[in-house]
Structure formats: structure tokens, C-alpha cells
């Protein structure tokens, strides 16, 4: 029977919503045990959040100053040390999980299933390949244990915060390899909702023309209580920072409402939004590929339409 | 410094890939093949490091069918010095790729392995991390800036929260993201010159790697299509539609 270990993602202050979605993904494994492990320093609040996730059996808390901020080369051997007895080890398919879990797989000498979008059974999964242009069903042979997988967070709702799992402290067991050091980070101002988990997202593309013009997107987003996103072209042009990029190499998101403004709709971008509830496209080119996937399309000049839309709300 | 760069032969990123009617795979016959774009960025970075005088040799390595020689030749024309092909017609999964690369790393003893952060065919994004684990060396994934300082490198990484910088000791494995650089175009004289550069090919099977960790590819299917939408004529109509759907 399945015994699952989920590696929690957090930023040192709160548990990432990606963790709750990974737990939801694990529900499809018909597991007897779903444990969540949290690595870091001063983890009380984060561990309590993890303990509330529906279906979680036990939260294992590994506190050590050397485990924060998270570095894959430091965490991977800790995961291996805890892996004994588990049939599955899961992590969210975020930059955190995608950095860490393949290193764990390397240490364990096994392959990993990337970006699980559907759990067929405990050993069979569906995942996107070719930027989402094909879906492959992958089966992990019975001889391979544990099964390692990253979970595509856009494919699963967050597990409800209705549980009350026990919380257990564990000690760090592995050595710091000492060859990798955290230097620093720079990130978004933290204004508005988080792009990865927002229910409404307004994104701008290259047609915005400048970072000043991109304020139109920010302003509309604010009015809608939405997160701001961007196409790769807009990020490459320097209008907005990289963490706003939506698409194959940016964030894969599933908001209820996605408004794409001045985005032509390259397949790499569409990959990032195909799970959105309703897609609205505003573009002056009626032949833009974005209209092929949009539920509601409006053809016209965005510089005229955006202020009009904001006024109408 | 010696740099090893991986180059995977993949379906060109402009091709809209189609699943075969019988679900046995995707259609690759007659489809344009190219260097995995992330690998191309890795190679461009290696060449720039060499042009700055911080590296003296660049070796490109590929695992794939004999036709991967085309991509290796392109890599040589871009500026790599030597090429190695581990030839196989099998679909190679990440662990086997990492084990094969470890074999090359042990023979070549590079100071740096530069790879794409993922291949745009299987989209696994695993091989670099696995190689660094097998090699027991640091990894710096999703790199958008790399600065060397003696036997140390500071790498800025594109992460979900923004940018993160880590410092790693060399030798190390780095996987690169889109914004690290823009790869150069190859000029005809370089293509001619590249024909004389060494390219060693040997069967992957000679390494005697087991595929007992391989996953089974059960079936391939096209992604669910979104239903056709409707065009609205005005902002007012758009707002009405959104209200009707309970989205406003």
C-alpha cells in the first residue's frame, strides 16, 4: 500500500500553496499514509499550516540552521535519509521541486516522473510533453521503489485546510556538502495576489510597448483584485521582471479568469494557461493564435480598450 | 577552464508536434530537427566564457541517433572545439543520460558542465540535477547570469519568487534559462571550418548502462482542446459576458 512523503515548499514565513496542491495530487494514490516533511529553521507556523491539510498523516519537521534558505544540494541527502519505507516521494513542480527532486532521484539512482497532471493509479501518471502538445501516460514498473514525482500544481486544487495531523520533530541527518552557498535573492514587491495561485490574472505582452505602458495592466489588475502576468516577449523586452512570466518556461497557472492583453499566443505561452477557467483575449490582430483558445475575444487597440474596460468595472 | 556542453537533437521549437493516430508516439518523420534551444544558450555561454579568456576548451556532447552529428557540427561551427556522440536509436530517459554523461565527465574532467535547463521534447528537466548528484558536485539550475571568481562561480537563478543567487565551487553543473544570452548565428565559413574539427562517435551501448530504471510509455494522446470561443464587439459586451458567467 502506498506510503507517501511530500516535500513541503515554503519561503521561511508561510507554507507555499503549491504544497497543498501536491497533497491533493497525492490523494489520487489511495495512500495509507501521507507524510509531509518541512526542512528549514524556525518552522512552527509552517508546520502547523501543513498539519491542517486534509489527508495528511504526519508532519515531520527537520529544523537546522544549515537547512535555510533551501539549497538542493543540502536538502537532497536529507530527503534520501528520510526516504526509507516510503513508496512515493512527491514535490511540487515549481522551481523548488524541479531543482530538488531530480537530485534526490540521482542520489537514489532512479528516474522521476515530472509534472504529473493526472494520477491514473499509484504507478501510472499522465504528464505533458512537447510544451503540452502531447500527453504521455507513464507507468513506473513495480520493481522501482520509491516512485518519485513532481506534481503540476495547475492540475490540482489545493487540499482543504480541514485536517489536524500530528507534528513530529526530526533531526538533520546528512552533512552539508559545503560546496554551495546561498548569496541572496531579489523578488517582487509582494503587491497584489500571488501569480501562481491567483483566481484572476491579467497579462500583458510585447504590444504593451514599454514598462510605463505596462502600468495599464497593473491598474486593471488592481481594480479586479488580480495578479499581473506577462508573456516571455514582455519579460525579454524588460517591461517586467522574470517572475511574472507565464508559459512553458515561466509559471503554469490555472486562474478562474485569465485576461491576455496584447499577447499573440505562442504555443509556449498557451502551455502556461490551458487550465484557466475562462480566457479573455484583447488583441488588435484578429488572426492572433490567442483567439483560437480564448473563450471571449475582443479585437482592437489595447490602449483604447484597457482604460475603457477599467472604467466599465 | 574546460567546459563540457550537452546538445540534444530535438524537434524544432517552431514545429507544432502532433500525436500519431495510433497513440504510439508523436510524429517526427520529416519534421525539422534542431539543437534543443536551452542547450544552444548553454553553448553560447561557454563560447562567451572562452572569448573572455576564462576557458580554453569547449567539448560538446550529444546522446542520440547518428543524425545528431548535424547538431554537433552546428555546435562546432558556433565555436566548440571537439564533439562526442554517444549514439543510440533508443529514447534515452534522464537517469541513463546522466549516467552516460557521468562517464564522459570522468574521462574529460571538465571544470564546468553547462546544459539546457530542460529539453523541449520530453520536458523532463532532470538530467543536469541527476548528473550533479551522481558526480557529487554542486548544481546551479535555471541560470540567468554566471560570474566566475577563481574556482568559484556566482550564479543568478530564475526562480518562482524572482531571482536567487548562489555561489558554487567548481567543478559544477549548471543548467541555463532563456535570459542568460542570445545565441549567435553561424556563418558559412565557420560551417566549412567545423567539418575539420574532431567528432568522436561511439555506441551508447558500449558503456554497458542498464535501463532497468526506465519508465514505460503506455500511450500518447493529444491534449484536450479548449472549445471555440466567441468574439465580442465591445468592452460593454465583454463586461456583460463576464457578469453572465459569474466572473465579475
XYZ file of C-alpha atoms in Angstrom:
561
model
C 0.000 0.000 0.000
C 1.137 3.478 -0.765
C 3.068 5.427 1.830
C 3.755 8.925 0.580
C 6.310 11.549 1.601
C 5.703 15.084 0.329
C 8.449 17.678 0.476
C 6.888 20.956 1.605
C 7.757 24.198 -0.083
C 7.851 27.420 1.930
C 9.611 30.755 1.982
C 10.612 30.714 5.658
C 7.414 32.549 6.645
C 4.498 30.570 5.261
C 3.719 27.324 3.509
C 3.501 27.632 -0.275
C 0.055 26.907 -1.809
C 1.940 24.513 -4.096
C 2.300 22.161 -1.122
C -1.479 21.940 -0.624
C -1.891 21.138 -4.314
C 0.742 18.420 -4.111
C -1.136 16.890 -1.166
C -4.306 16.946 -3.290
C -2.389 15.163 -6.054
C -1.333 12.501 -3.535
C -4.978 11.771 -2.697
C -5.172 10.002 -6.073
C -2.629 7.419 -4.913
C -5.078 5.818 -2.457
C -2.369 6.098 0.160
C -2.472 4.732 3.727
C -0.021 7.358 4.854
C 0.680 10.851 3.549
C 3.506 12.487 5.480
C 4.770 15.982 4.787
C 8.363 16.893 5.577
C 9.332 20.511 6.205
C 13.001 21.483 6.118
C 14.347 24.774 7.426
C 14.746 26.834 10.541
C 12.054 28.138 12.938
C 9.241 26.219 11.295
C 6.425 26.222 13.882
C 3.859 28.229 11.904
C 4.688 26.488 8.639
C 4.405 23.044 10.251
C 1.022 23.976 11.745
C -0.241 25.008 8.291
C 0.934 21.712 6.815
C -0.762 19.776 9.635
C -4.119 21.282 8.644
C -4.035 19.925 5.094
C -6.716 17.300 4.561
C -5.405 13.760 4.318
C -2.004 14.409 5.896
C -0.976 11.766 8.453
C 2.078 13.356 9.988
C 4.209 16.450 9.507
C 7.884 15.715 10.010
C 9.804 18.845 10.894
C 13.539 18.911 10.315
C 14.943 22.093 11.819
C 18.538 23.083 11.368
C 20.104 26.455 10.642
C 22.004 24.917 7.729
C 18.718 23.960 6.012
C 17.618 27.567 5.439
C 17.418 29.024 2.884
C 16.754 25.838 0.922
C 19.559 24.558 -1.297
C 19.007 21.398 -3.346
C 22.474 20.021 -2.647
C 21.883 20.365 1.105
C 18.297 19.093 1.131
C 18.613 16.145 -1.259
C 20.655 13.914 1.090
C 18.214 14.750 3.923
C 15.335 13.563 1.769
C 17.247 10.376 0.996
C 17.861 9.836 4.725
C 14.112 10.094 5.380
C 13.014 8.083 2.343
C 13.208 4.654 4.000
C 9.828 2.912 3.986
C 8.062 5.325 1.635
C 6.620 4.080 -1.667
C 6.281 7.594 -3.118
C 8.198 10.854 -2.732
C 6.465 13.916 -4.171
C 7.311 17.580 -4.554
C 5.515 20.414 -6.329
C 6.652 21.040 -9.891
C 7.824 24.541 -9.037
C 11.386 25.797 -9.411
C 11.917 24.491 -5.848
C 10.706 20.959 -6.593
C 12.236 20.816 -10.050
C 15.619 21.780 -8.620
C 15.488 19.378 -5.685
C 13.696 16.158 -6.627
C 15.846 15.158 -9.631
C 18.877 15.485 -7.358
C 17.175 13.119 -4.911
C 16.462 10.803 -7.859
C 20.128 10.939 -8.839
C 21.201 10.014 -5.299
C 18.681 7.160 -5.195
C 19.621 6.033 -8.717
C 16.133 6.188 -10.160
C 14.129 8.143 -12.718
C 11.453 10.643 -11.786
C 8.051 11.477 -13.228
C 7.995 15.221 -13.991
C 4.868 17.400 -13.965
C 2.178 14.874 -13.069
C -1.135 16.283 -14.338
C -3.267 13.234 -13.579
C -2.845 10.247 -11.296
C -4.231 7.192 -13.105
C -3.177 4.763 -10.384
C -0.354 4.567 -7.863
C 2.171 3.778 -10.607
C 0.594 5.338 -13.681
C 0.565 9.041 -14.412
C -0.239 11.446 -17.213
C 2.184 14.249 -17.969
C 2.627 16.857 -20.708
C 5.490 16.704 -23.203
C 6.428 18.884 -26.201
C 5.242 22.036 -24.419
C 1.893 20.404 -23.755
C 1.260 19.444 -27.386
C 1.101 15.801 -26.335
C 0.186 13.984 -23.152
C 2.020 10.791 -22.316
C 0.850 8.120 -19.910
C 3.880 6.884 -17.985
C 3.985 3.695 -15.940
C 6.604 3.162 -13.260
C 7.491 -0.573 -13.224
C 6.761 -2.461 -9.989
C 10.454 -3.114 -9.375
C 11.162 0.597 -8.926
C 10.642 1.969 -5.426
C 10.168 4.627 -4.264
C 8.241 6.354 -7.058
C 9.481 9.933 -7.385
C 7.268 12.556 -8.971
C 6.784 16.296 -9.207
C 3.169 17.440 -9.270
C 1.973 20.039 -11.773
C 0.235 22.396 -9.396
C -2.090 23.912 -12.030
C -3.726 20.492 -12.432
C -4.883 20.113 -8.824
C -6.968 22.177 -6.426
C -5.462 22.877 -3.012
C -6.217 20.276 -0.352
C -8.667 21.698 2.171
C -7.321 23.068 5.456
C -9.608 20.767 7.420
C -7.200 18.258 8.928
C -5.211 18.032 12.123
C -2.181 15.852 11.572
C 0.368 15.232 14.273
C 3.661 17.123 14.106
C 6.923 15.335 14.851
C 10.381 16.802 15.160
C 13.247 15.026 13.448
C 16.944 15.850 13.353
C 19.004 16.636 10.322
C 20.941 13.517 9.413
C 23.095 14.436 6.438
C 26.241 16.515 6.197
C 26.319 19.879 4.488
C 28.428 19.146 1.388
C 29.839 22.667 1.825
C 30.279 23.369 -1.870
C 27.211 25.537 -2.352
C 26.333 28.756 -0.610
C 23.240 30.939 -0.651
C 24.130 34.529 -1.563
C 20.853 36.406 -1.819
C 17.550 36.942 -3.564
C 15.552 39.683 -5.144
C 11.884 39.327 -5.781
C 8.632 41.017 -6.422
C 7.376 43.819 -4.209
C 4.714 41.410 -2.976
C 1.903 43.737 -4.046
C -1.355 42.071 -5.035
C -2.123 38.354 -5.102
C 0.450 35.699 -5.940
C 0.544 34.916 -9.660
C 0.778 31.135 -9.167
C -2.399 30.877 -7.113
C -4.472 33.958 -8.069
C -8.058 33.376 -9.211
C -7.854 36.257 -11.695
C -4.759 37.115 -13.759
C -4.243 39.978 -16.212
C -1.237 39.512 -18.512
C 0.428 41.827 -20.981
C 2.565 41.073 -23.999
C 5.079 42.756 -26.241
C 2.363 45.018 -27.655
C 2.369 46.924 -24.351
C 5.431 48.642 -25.759
C 7.137 49.823 -22.564
C 7.237 49.366 -18.808
C 5.337 52.663 -18.435
C 2.536 51.356 -20.651
C 2.576 48.114 -18.681
C 1.125 50.150 -15.799
C -2.188 49.841 -17.665
C -2.085 46.122 -16.888
C -1.219 46.761 -13.247
C -4.011 49.258 -12.912
C -6.641 46.927 -14.383
C -5.338 44.069 -12.238
C -5.651 46.193 -9.119
C -9.242 47.014 -9.928
C -10.013 43.303 -10.437
C -8.015 42.152 -7.408
C -5.969 40.197 -9.935
C -2.324 39.185 -10.206
C -0.197 40.577 -13.023
C 1.403 38.236 -15.567
C 3.377 38.662 -18.766
C 4.419 36.872 -21.906
C 8.038 35.917 -22.474
C 8.326 38.701 -25.065
C 7.317 41.316 -22.478
C 9.845 39.963 -19.970
C 12.616 39.751 -22.577
C 11.868 43.347 -23.586
C 12.426 44.339 -19.957
C 8.916 45.659 -19.292
C 8.507 43.455 -16.213
C 10.690 41.119 -14.104
C 11.055 37.412 -14.893
C 8.864 36.145 -12.055
C 5.799 37.432 -13.919
C 6.385 35.211 -16.953
C 3.577 32.805 -17.771
C 4.244 29.838 -20.049
C 6.317 26.728 -20.662
C 9.410 28.213 -19.060
C 7.609 30.565 -16.704
C 4.675 29.823 -14.462
C 1.951 27.328 -15.322
C -1.230 28.775 -13.886
C -4.925 27.923 -13.621
C -6.889 31.037 -12.625
C -10.684 31.173 -12.993
C -10.252 34.167 -15.298
C -7.236 34.957 -17.474
C -7.126 38.185 -19.450
C -4.411 38.252 -22.124
C -3.706 41.725 -23.460
C -1.515 42.258 -26.500
C -0.308 38.654 -26.345
C -0.208 36.844 -29.688
C -0.328 33.390 -28.100
C 2.806 31.383 -28.926
C 2.326 27.697 -28.006
C 4.894 28.144 -25.237
C 2.629 30.779 -23.663
C -0.584 28.795 -24.193
C 1.001 25.879 -22.323
C 1.008 28.034 -19.235
C -2.713 28.912 -19.324
C -4.541 25.919 -20.767
C -6.070 25.065 -17.392
C -7.526 28.542 -16.921
C -11.311 28.651 -16.443
C -12.133 31.461 -18.860
C -9.607 33.059 -21.198
C -10.235 36.567 -22.479
C -8.021 37.888 -25.288
C -7.648 41.517 -26.282
C -5.521 41.965 -29.380
C -5.535 44.156 -32.449
C -4.659 41.247 -34.763
C -7.816 39.166 -35.409
C -5.625 36.294 -36.657
C -3.519 36.056 -33.482
C -3.367 32.418 -32.259
C -4.544 33.512 -28.809
C -8.073 33.793 -30.270
C -8.033 30.038 -31.025
C -8.039 29.273 -27.300
C -9.847 32.346 -25.993
C -13.385 31.940 -24.680
C -14.013 35.621 -25.256
C -12.112 37.637 -27.839
C -12.095 41.384 -28.355
C -10.288 42.772 -31.390
C -8.999 46.302 -31.109
C -6.408 48.741 -29.851
C -5.484 47.869 -26.288
C -4.544 51.452 -25.446
C -8.131 52.437 -26.117
C -9.810 49.286 -24.767
C -7.942 48.898 -21.474
C -8.943 52.280 -19.984
C -12.457 51.680 -21.285
C -12.581 48.294 -19.569
C -11.246 49.700 -16.331
C -13.906 52.404 -16.364
C -16.638 49.861 -17.057
C -15.784 47.798 -13.972
C 38.997 26.012 -17.625
C 37.490 23.216 -19.652
C 33.753 23.285 -20.351
C 31.522 20.407 -21.376
C 28.246 21.370 -23.044
C 25.392 18.988 -23.798
C 23.500 19.328 -27.087
C 20.310 17.344 -27.572
C 18.749 16.868 -31.005
C 15.065 17.728 -30.666
C 12.078 18.655 -32.812
C 12.482 22.344 -33.684
C 10.610 24.619 -31.288
C 8.567 26.145 -34.130
C 7.065 22.788 -35.098
C 3.609 22.072 -33.751
C 4.041 18.482 -32.713
C 1.244 16.018 -33.468
C 0.449 12.733 -31.800
C 0.351 9.732 -34.151
C -3.131 8.419 -34.860
C -2.413 5.086 -33.167
C -1.183 6.813 -29.986
C 2.216 5.124 -30.194
C 4.188 8.355 -30.103
C 4.477 11.719 -31.781
C 5.012 12.310 -35.475
C 8.721 13.024 -36.089
C 9.100 11.841 -39.697
C 10.141 14.679 -41.972
C 9.966 17.162 -39.103
C 12.674 19.813 -38.753
C 15.187 18.933 -36.024
C 17.407 21.392 -34.162
C 19.626 21.801 -31.137
C 17.477 22.000 -28.010
C 17.199 25.822 -27.630
C 18.251 25.769 -23.967
C 21.365 23.757 -24.901
C 22.145 26.323 -27.579
C 22.108 29.019 -24.892
C 24.429 26.833 -22.775
C 26.867 26.576 -25.676
C 26.683 30.306 -26.396
C 27.575 30.972 -22.763
C 30.534 28.584 -22.953
C 31.794 30.354 -26.065
C 31.493 33.762 -24.396
C 33.395 32.464 -21.359
C 36.128 31.234 -23.700
C 36.157 34.515 -25.641
C 36.688 36.356 -22.336
C 39.777 34.195 -21.812
C 38.274 32.287 -18.868
C 38.113 28.932 -20.659
C 40.438 27.227 -23.089
C 38.443 24.279 -24.375
C 34.794 23.537 -25.126
C 33.636 19.972 -25.736
C 30.082 19.355 -26.938
C 28.423 16.024 -26.254
C 25.200 14.521 -27.514
C 23.312 11.315 -26.835
C 21.055 10.266 -29.671
C 20.785 8.914 -33.189
C 23.606 9.152 -35.700
C 21.864 12.181 -37.227
C 22.728 14.109 -34.033
C 26.064 14.691 -35.783
C 24.277 17.566 -37.566
C 23.585 19.318 -34.271
C 27.133 18.639 -33.049
C 28.528 20.090 -36.301
C 26.404 23.185 -35.754
C 27.840 23.382 -32.242
C 31.367 23.119 -33.623
C 30.547 25.853 -36.144
C 29.299 28.066 -33.321
C 32.666 27.707 -31.593
C 33.058 24.393 -29.758
C 36.439 22.675 -30.188
C 35.513 18.982 -30.149
C 32.407 16.835 -30.226
C 31.414 13.492 -28.750
C 28.374 11.480 -29.802
C 27.045 8.583 -27.775
C 24.994 7.008 -30.490
C 21.690 5.267 -29.878
C 18.317 4.954 -31.564
C 16.574 4.350 -28.240
C 14.583 7.038 -26.405
C 17.020 7.773 -23.574
C 15.498 8.570 -20.188
C 17.110 11.101 -17.824
C 18.890 8.698 -15.454
C 20.562 6.856 -18.329
C 21.500 10.193 -19.899
C 23.004 11.357 -16.597
C 24.923 8.087 -16.158
C 26.260 8.329 -19.708
C 27.282 11.950 -19.148
C 28.997 10.974 -15.892
C 31.061 8.561 -17.948
C 32.090 11.398 -20.267
C 32.746 13.709 -17.312
C 35.041 11.153 -15.698
C 37.023 10.798 -18.915
C 37.133 14.512 -19.775
C 37.359 16.005 -16.235
C 35.758 19.354 -17.129
C 35.647 22.255 -14.660
C 32.134 23.086 -15.718
C 29.233 21.246 -17.334
C 26.734 23.572 -18.986
C 23.355 22.179 -20.014
C 19.933 23.412 -21.011
C 17.502 23.537 -18.079
C 15.243 21.139 -19.941
C 14.879 19.538 -23.346
C 11.813 20.760 -25.201
C 10.816 17.257 -26.287
C 10.306 15.307 -23.056
C 10.302 18.500 -20.901
C 11.716 16.451 -18.005
C 14.185 18.991 -16.580
C 16.085 16.317 -14.645
C 19.353 15.336 -16.314
C 21.543 18.188 -15.037
C 20.469 17.720 -11.441
C 20.916 13.943 -11.702
C 24.385 14.331 -13.198
C 25.494 16.654 -10.406
C 24.141 14.191 -7.823
C 25.936 11.224 -9.429
C 29.108 13.308 -9.745
C 28.825 14.571 -6.151
C 29.240 18.153 -7.292
C 27.208 21.377 -6.944
C 24.288 22.224 -9.188
C 23.055 25.640 -10.227
C 19.822 25.278 -12.163
C 17.844 27.815 -14.251
C 20.838 30.174 -14.530
C 20.316 33.664 -15.953
C 23.731 35.079 -15.016
C 27.074 33.391 -14.340
C 30.151 35.157 -12.940
C 33.436 33.380 -12.222
C 35.825 34.244 -9.474
C 38.773 31.871 -9.367
C 37.434 28.370 -8.537
C 34.034 29.708 -7.572
C 31.075 30.863 -9.582
C 28.181 33.081 -8.585
C 25.050 32.056 -10.408
C 21.818 34.025 -10.537
C 18.875 31.671 -10.920
C 15.379 32.347 -12.240
C 13.062 31.031 -9.529
C 9.315 31.381 -8.992
C 9.801 34.205 -6.486
C 12.158 36.191 -8.719
C 15.923 35.863 -8.803
C 18.155 33.957 -6.407
C 21.944 33.987 -6.330
C 24.039 31.084 -5.111
C 27.788 30.507 -5.095
C 29.176 27.135 -6.115
C 32.650 25.644 -6.085
C 33.945 24.277 -9.353
C 33.676 21.768 -10.845
C 29.917 22.144 -11.049
C 26.912 21.510 -13.235
C 24.857 24.490 -14.390
C 21.579 24.382 -16.295
C 20.651 27.527 -18.145
C 17.495 29.537 -18.656
C 16.343 31.667 -21.571
C 17.592 35.047 -20.478
C 21.232 34.079 -19.983
C 22.130 35.201 -23.521
C 21.032 35.194 -27.134
C 22.853 32.580 -29.216
C 24.795 33.748 -32.260
C 24.038 32.815 -35.838
C 26.572 30.594 -37.538
C 28.321 31.944 -40.618
C 29.130 29.826 -43.660
C 32.952 29.910 -43.300
C 32.561 28.551 -39.764
C 30.380 25.715 -41.035
C 33.141 24.811 -43.505
C 35.832 25.008 -40.809
C 33.715 22.931 -38.408
C 33.888 19.987 -40.819
C 37.561 19.598 -39.886
C 37.020 19.680 -36.139
C 37.126 16.300 -34.356
C 33.868 14.425 -33.751
C 34.116 11.085 -31.963
C 31.152 8.785 -32.208
C 30.656 5.577 -30.310
C 27.632 3.437 -29.489
C 25.976 4.313 -26.171
C 25.631 0.537 -25.677
C 29.421 0.305 -25.206
C 29.031 1.985 -21.803
C 27.038 -1.048 -20.623
C 24.417 1.031 -18.817
C 21.323 -0.754 -17.617
C 17.905 0.589 -18.499
C 16.235 -1.205 -15.587
C 15.081 2.115 -14.097
C 13.275 3.101 -17.290
C 9.619 4.004 -17.183
C 7.151 2.509 -19.605
C 5.499 4.900 -22.061
C 1.998 3.447 -22.153
C 0.217 5.798 -24.535
C 0.369 9.187 -26.164
C -2.645 11.405 -26.724
C -3.290 14.929 -27.923
C -4.060 17.451 -25.196
C -7.700 18.252 -24.513
C -8.711 21.084 -26.832
C -10.405 24.159 -25.498
C -13.767 24.724 -27.132
C -14.067 27.537 -29.640
C -14.849 30.859 -28.065
C -16.858 33.809 -29.232
C -15.893 37.257 -30.364
C -17.377 40.237 -28.601
C -17.668 43.573 -30.346
C -17.229 45.980 -27.463
C -15.990 46.412 -23.914
C -19.609 46.659 -22.754
C -20.406 43.291 -24.319
C -17.281 41.775 -22.755
C -18.274 43.015 -19.308
C -21.802 41.632 -19.782
C -20.433 38.225 -20.793
C -18.128 38.134 -17.770
C -21.017 39.072 -15.475
C -23.248 36.374 -17.012
C -20.517 33.811 -16.314
C -20.239 34.995 -12.735
C -16.674 36.177 -13.201
C -17.257 39.781 -12.209
